[in-house]
Tab-separated table of C-alpha atoms in Angstrom:
chain	number	residue	atom	x	y	z
P	22	UNK	CA	-27.017	164.768	109.364
P	23	UNK	CA	-27.008	161.989	111.231
P	24	UNK	CA	-29.270	159.772	112.991
P	25	UNK	CA	-27.365	160.260	116.166
P	26	UNK	CA	-27.743	163.567	115.772
P	27	UNK	CA	-31.177	164.278	114.225
P	28	UNK	CA	-32.189	161.877	117.568
P	29	UNK	CA	-30.754	164.996	119.489
P	30	UNK	CA	-31.865	167.753	118.000
P	31	UNK	CA	-34.978	166.089	117.949
P	32	UNK	CA	-34.966	165.404	122.248
P	33	UNK	CA	-33.774	169.451	121.578
P	34	UNK	CA	-36.161	170.594	119.776
P	35	UNK	CA	-38.936	168.832	122.172
P	36	UNK	CA	-37.002	170.314	124.767
P	37	UNK	CA	-37.379	173.261	124.251
P	38	UNK	CA	-41.006	173.082	123.129
P	39	UNK	CA	-42.150	171.771	126.207
P	40	UNK	CA	-40.280	174.020	128.268
P	41	UNK	CA	-41.676	177.241	126.224
P	42	UNK	CA	-45.021	175.888	127.095
P	43	UNK	CA	-44.830	175.771	130.543
P	44	UNK	CA	-43.660	179.647	130.777
P	45	UNK	CA	-46.431	180.886	128.064
P	46	UNK	CA	-49.074	179.204	130.060
P	47	UNK	CA	-47.531	180.460	133.555
P	48	UNK	CA	-46.700	183.932	132.387
P	49	UNK	CA	-48.292	184.499	129.587
P	50	UNK	CA	-47.215	185.559	125.010
P	51	UNK	CA	-46.384	188.771	125.568
P	52	UNK	CA	-43.759	188.339	129.621
P	53	UNK	CA	-42.520	185.404	127.491
P	54	UNK	CA	-38.874	185.732	126.222
P	55	UNK	CA	-36.769	183.609	123.560
P	56	UNK	CA	-34.193	183.342	127.083
P	57	UNK	CA	-36.254	182.397	129.459
P	58	UNK	CA	-37.082	179.361	127.326
P	59	UNK	CA	-33.339	178.316	126.541
P	60	UNK	CA	-32.709	178.915	130.202
P	61	UNK	CA	-36.055	177.582	131.543
P	62	UNK	CA	-34.526	174.527	128.700
P	63	UNK	CA	-31.229	174.170	130.330
P	64	UNK	CA	-30.032	175.497	126.369
P	65	UNK	CA	-28.597	178.565	124.556
P	66	UNK	CA	-30.711	180.944	122.242
P	67	UNK	CA	-29.442	179.632	119.330
P	68	UNK	CA	-30.135	176.508	119.988
P	69	UNK	CA	-33.723	177.592	120.189
P	70	UNK	CA	-32.915	180.154	116.699
P	71	UNK	CA	-31.428	176.357	114.655
P	72	UNK	CA	-35.520	175.584	115.779
P	73	UNK	CA	-36.819	178.482	115.249
P	74	UNK	CA	-36.668	182.382	113.343
P	75	UNK	CA	-38.321	183.525	115.976
P	76	UNK	CA	-40.641	183.141	119.580
P	77	UNK	CA	-43.276	183.464	117.026
P	78	UNK	CA	-42.906	180.561	115.112
P	79	UNK	CA	-41.874	178.328	117.835
P	80	UNK	CA	-45.533	179.361	119.516
P	81	UNK	CA	-47.268	178.534	116.171
P	82	UNK	CA	-45.801	175.399	116.132
P	83	UNK	CA	-46.641	174.920	120.444
P	84	UNK	CA	-50.137	175.924	119.839
P	85	UNK	CA	-50.942	173.604	116.393
P	86	UNK	CA	-49.512	170.865	118.424
P	87	UNK	CA	-52.234	171.115	120.507
P	88	UNK	CA	-55.324	171.831	118.218
P	89	UNK	CA	-53.464	168.937	115.610
P	90	UNK	CA	-53.430	166.197	119.092
P	91	UNK	CA	-57.578	167.213	119.616
P	92	UNK	CA	-58.605	167.043	116.439
P	93	UNK	CA	-56.986	163.552	115.499
P	94	UNK	CA	-58.250	161.985	119.372
P	95	UNK	CA	-61.954	163.610	118.417
P	96	UNK	CA	-61.862	161.305	114.772
P	97	UNK	CA	-59.923	158.656	116.665
P	98	UNK	CA	-61.905	158.170	119.333
P	99	UNK	CA	-65.088	158.281	117.556
P	100	UNK	CA	-67.395	156.096	118.913
P	101	UNK	CA	-67.952	153.477	115.588
P	102	UNK	CA	-71.490	153.518	114.606
P	103	UNK	CA	-73.077	155.277	116.356
P	104	UNK	CA	-77.012	156.721	116.363
P	105	UNK	CA	-77.541	160.677	116.301
P	106	UNK	CA	-77.928	161.701	120.091
P	107	UNK	CA	-74.510	158.703	120.585
P	108	UNK	CA	-72.885	160.772	118.076
P	109	UNK	CA	-74.180	163.952	118.988
P	110	UNK	CA	-72.882	163.767	123.267
P	111	UNK	CA	-70.154	162.736	122.224
P	112	UNK	CA	-69.102	165.678	119.882
P	113	UNK	CA	-70.564	168.231	122.365
P	114	UNK	CA	-68.762	166.624	124.841
P	115	UNK	CA	-65.471	166.937	123.485
P	116	UNK	CA	-66.027	170.406	122.782
P	117	UNK	CA	-66.935	171.227	126.213
P	118	UNK	CA	-63.563	169.394	126.881
P	119	UNK	CA	-61.273	171.783	124.712
P	120	UNK	CA	-63.133	174.054	125.610
P	121	UNK	CA	-61.574	173.888	129.783
P	122	UNK	CA	-58.781	172.936	128.549
P	123	UNK	CA	-55.367	175.340	130.451
P	124	UNK	CA	-54.039	175.624	127.009
P	125	UNK	CA	-57.879	176.959	125.166
P	126	UNK	CA	-58.639	178.626	127.838
P	127	UNK	CA	-54.794	180.289	128.470
P	128	UNK	CA	-53.580	180.826	124.645
P	129	UNK	CA	-56.412	181.084	122.362
P	130	UNK	CA	-56.883	184.099	122.061
P	131	UNK	CA	-53.012	184.085	121.625
P	132	UNK	CA	-53.392	181.549	119.065
P	133	UNK	CA	-55.978	184.718	116.864
P	134	UNK	CA	-52.800	187.721	117.629
P	135	UNK	CA	-49.986	185.775	115.839
P	136	UNK	CA	-51.372	184.086	113.899
P	137	UNK	CA	-52.552	186.194	110.947
P	138	UNK	CA	-49.484	184.493	108.389
P	139	UNK	CA	-48.937	181.273	110.043
P	140	UNK	CA	-48.993	178.110	107.616
P	141	UNK	CA	-50.985	175.928	110.070
P	142	UNK	CA	-49.169	172.329	108.993
P	143	UNK	CA	-51.374	169.958	110.226
P	144	UNK	CA	-54.474	171.596	111.603
P	145	UNK	CA	-55.530	172.246	108.605
P	146	UNK	CA	-55.796	168.527	107.882
P	147	UNK	CA	-57.031	167.362	110.644
P	148	UNK	CA	-60.383	170.033	109.975
P	149	UNK	CA	-60.292	168.724	106.975
P	150	UNK	CA	-60.629	164.814	108.342
P	151	UNK	CA	-62.959	165.737	110.353
P	152	UNK	CA	-65.438	167.458	108.829
P	153	UNK	CA	-64.583	164.171	107.180
P	154	UNK	CA	-65.759	161.895	109.842
P	155	UNK	CA	-69.180	164.447	110.872
P	156	UNK	CA	-69.968	163.561	107.072
P	157	UNK	CA	-69.358	160.288	106.937
P	158	UNK	CA	-71.078	160.272	110.081
P	159	UNK	CA	-74.020	161.660	107.877
P	160	UNK	CA	-73.702	159.284	104.963
P	161	UNK	CA	-74.289	156.311	107.389
P	162	UNK	CA	-77.525	157.470	108.543
P	163	UNK	CA	-79.286	158.450	105.862
P	164	UNK	CA	-76.512	156.765	102.686
P	165	UNK	CA	-79.570	157.968	100.302
P	166	UNK	CA	-79.027	161.869	100.459
P	167	UNK	CA	-77.203	163.681	98.512
P	168	UNK	CA	-73.739	164.061	98.725
P	169	UNK	CA	-74.203	168.079	98.473
P	170	UNK	CA	-75.990	168.019	101.529
P	171	UNK	CA	-74.058	165.820	104.296
P	172	UNK	CA	-71.432	167.968	102.977
P	173	UNK	CA	-72.767	170.789	104.320
P	174	UNK	CA	-75.365	170.049	106.955
P	175	UNK	CA	-71.087	168.318	108.108
P	176	UNK	CA	-69.780	172.200	106.932
P	177	UNK	CA	-72.376	173.710	109.327
P	178	UNK	CA	-71.732	171.100	112.223
P	179	UNK	CA	-68.567	171.766	112.328
P	180	UNK	CA	-68.875	175.700	112.424
P	181	UNK	CA	-71.311	175.137	115.273
P	182	UNK	CA	-69.011	172.976	117.488
P	183	UNK	CA	-65.716	174.857	116.184
P	184	UNK	CA	-67.454	178.750	118.251
P	185	UNK	CA	-68.650	176.495	120.901
P	186	UNK	CA	-65.696	175.437	121.496
P	187	UNK	CA	-64.125	178.963	121.265
P	188	UNK	CA	-66.794	181.028	122.769
P	189	UNK	CA	-65.581	181.750	126.659
P	190	UNK	CA	-61.170	181.931	125.241
P	191	UNK	CA	-62.417	184.561	121.409
P	192	UNK	CA	-62.146	187.679	123.638
P	193	UNK	CA	-62.342	189.622	120.490
P	194	UNK	CA	-65.932	187.676	118.719
P	195	UNK	CA	-68.599	188.403	119.412
P	196	UNK	CA	-70.326	186.336	122.605
P	197	UNK	CA	-72.531	184.050	121.665
P	198	UNK	CA	-73.834	181.827	124.174
P	199	UNK	CA	-74.326	178.191	123.932
P	200	UNK	CA	-76.427	176.583	126.418
P	201	UNK	CA	-75.343	172.735	125.748
P	202	UNK	CA	-79.765	171.306	126.369
P	203	UNK	CA	-80.011	173.594	123.788
P	204	UNK	CA	-77.268	173.060	121.054
P	205	UNK	CA	-77.366	169.462	121.459
P	206	UNK	CA	-81.764	170.081	121.027
P	207	UNK	CA	-80.447	172.270	117.499
P	208	UNK	CA	-77.646	169.478	116.336
P	209	UNK	CA	-80.027	166.629	116.335
P	210	UNK	CA	-82.134	168.288	115.047
P	211	UNK	CA	-80.409	169.457	112.170
P	212	UNK	CA	-79.222	165.293	111.843
P	213	UNK	CA	-82.683	164.579	112.387
P	214	UNK	CA	-83.792	167.243	109.735
P	215	UNK	CA	-81.564	166.110	107.087
P	216	UNK	CA	-80.897	161.921	107.116
P	217	UNK	CA	-84.254	162.091	108.731
């Protein structure tokens, strides 16, 4: 495929994804058809099927981009050499931002329902990098602590922050109650205990 054809294909894919994203947000996943998406973007139904096997794959491609981009931005915008409070406040602010995002509020539940067999391409890689960022933060506070302890703590923090970020969107899970101030106190206590 020539570069001009590749550019056209990429533009088509981008426009179809944007149309689908808008329709999923406005009408929901179930109420949006491939025909709706193609019509919204100004393409034929065949154009959609040339890019994805079906609506599920298109949705998961959009969801993968959204979550991967959110995690990537969280890593890239993290404060350099932060102290405990600065980092915990940053992580909690990002958690709140994710929680309040329209994509999370409206489409998180759908992502759980349609993703059972989906292979997240970028998302898992960025989730590992996020956990690595937490590990390096802890290591920077006390490099003498064993890696096993720091990596385990980074994983615990990652799980708690994920649960907080998804608590309002995930209606199928038990309802955890995270008061922001209490969560902050607990995360600071964990960091202090491990690195202190």
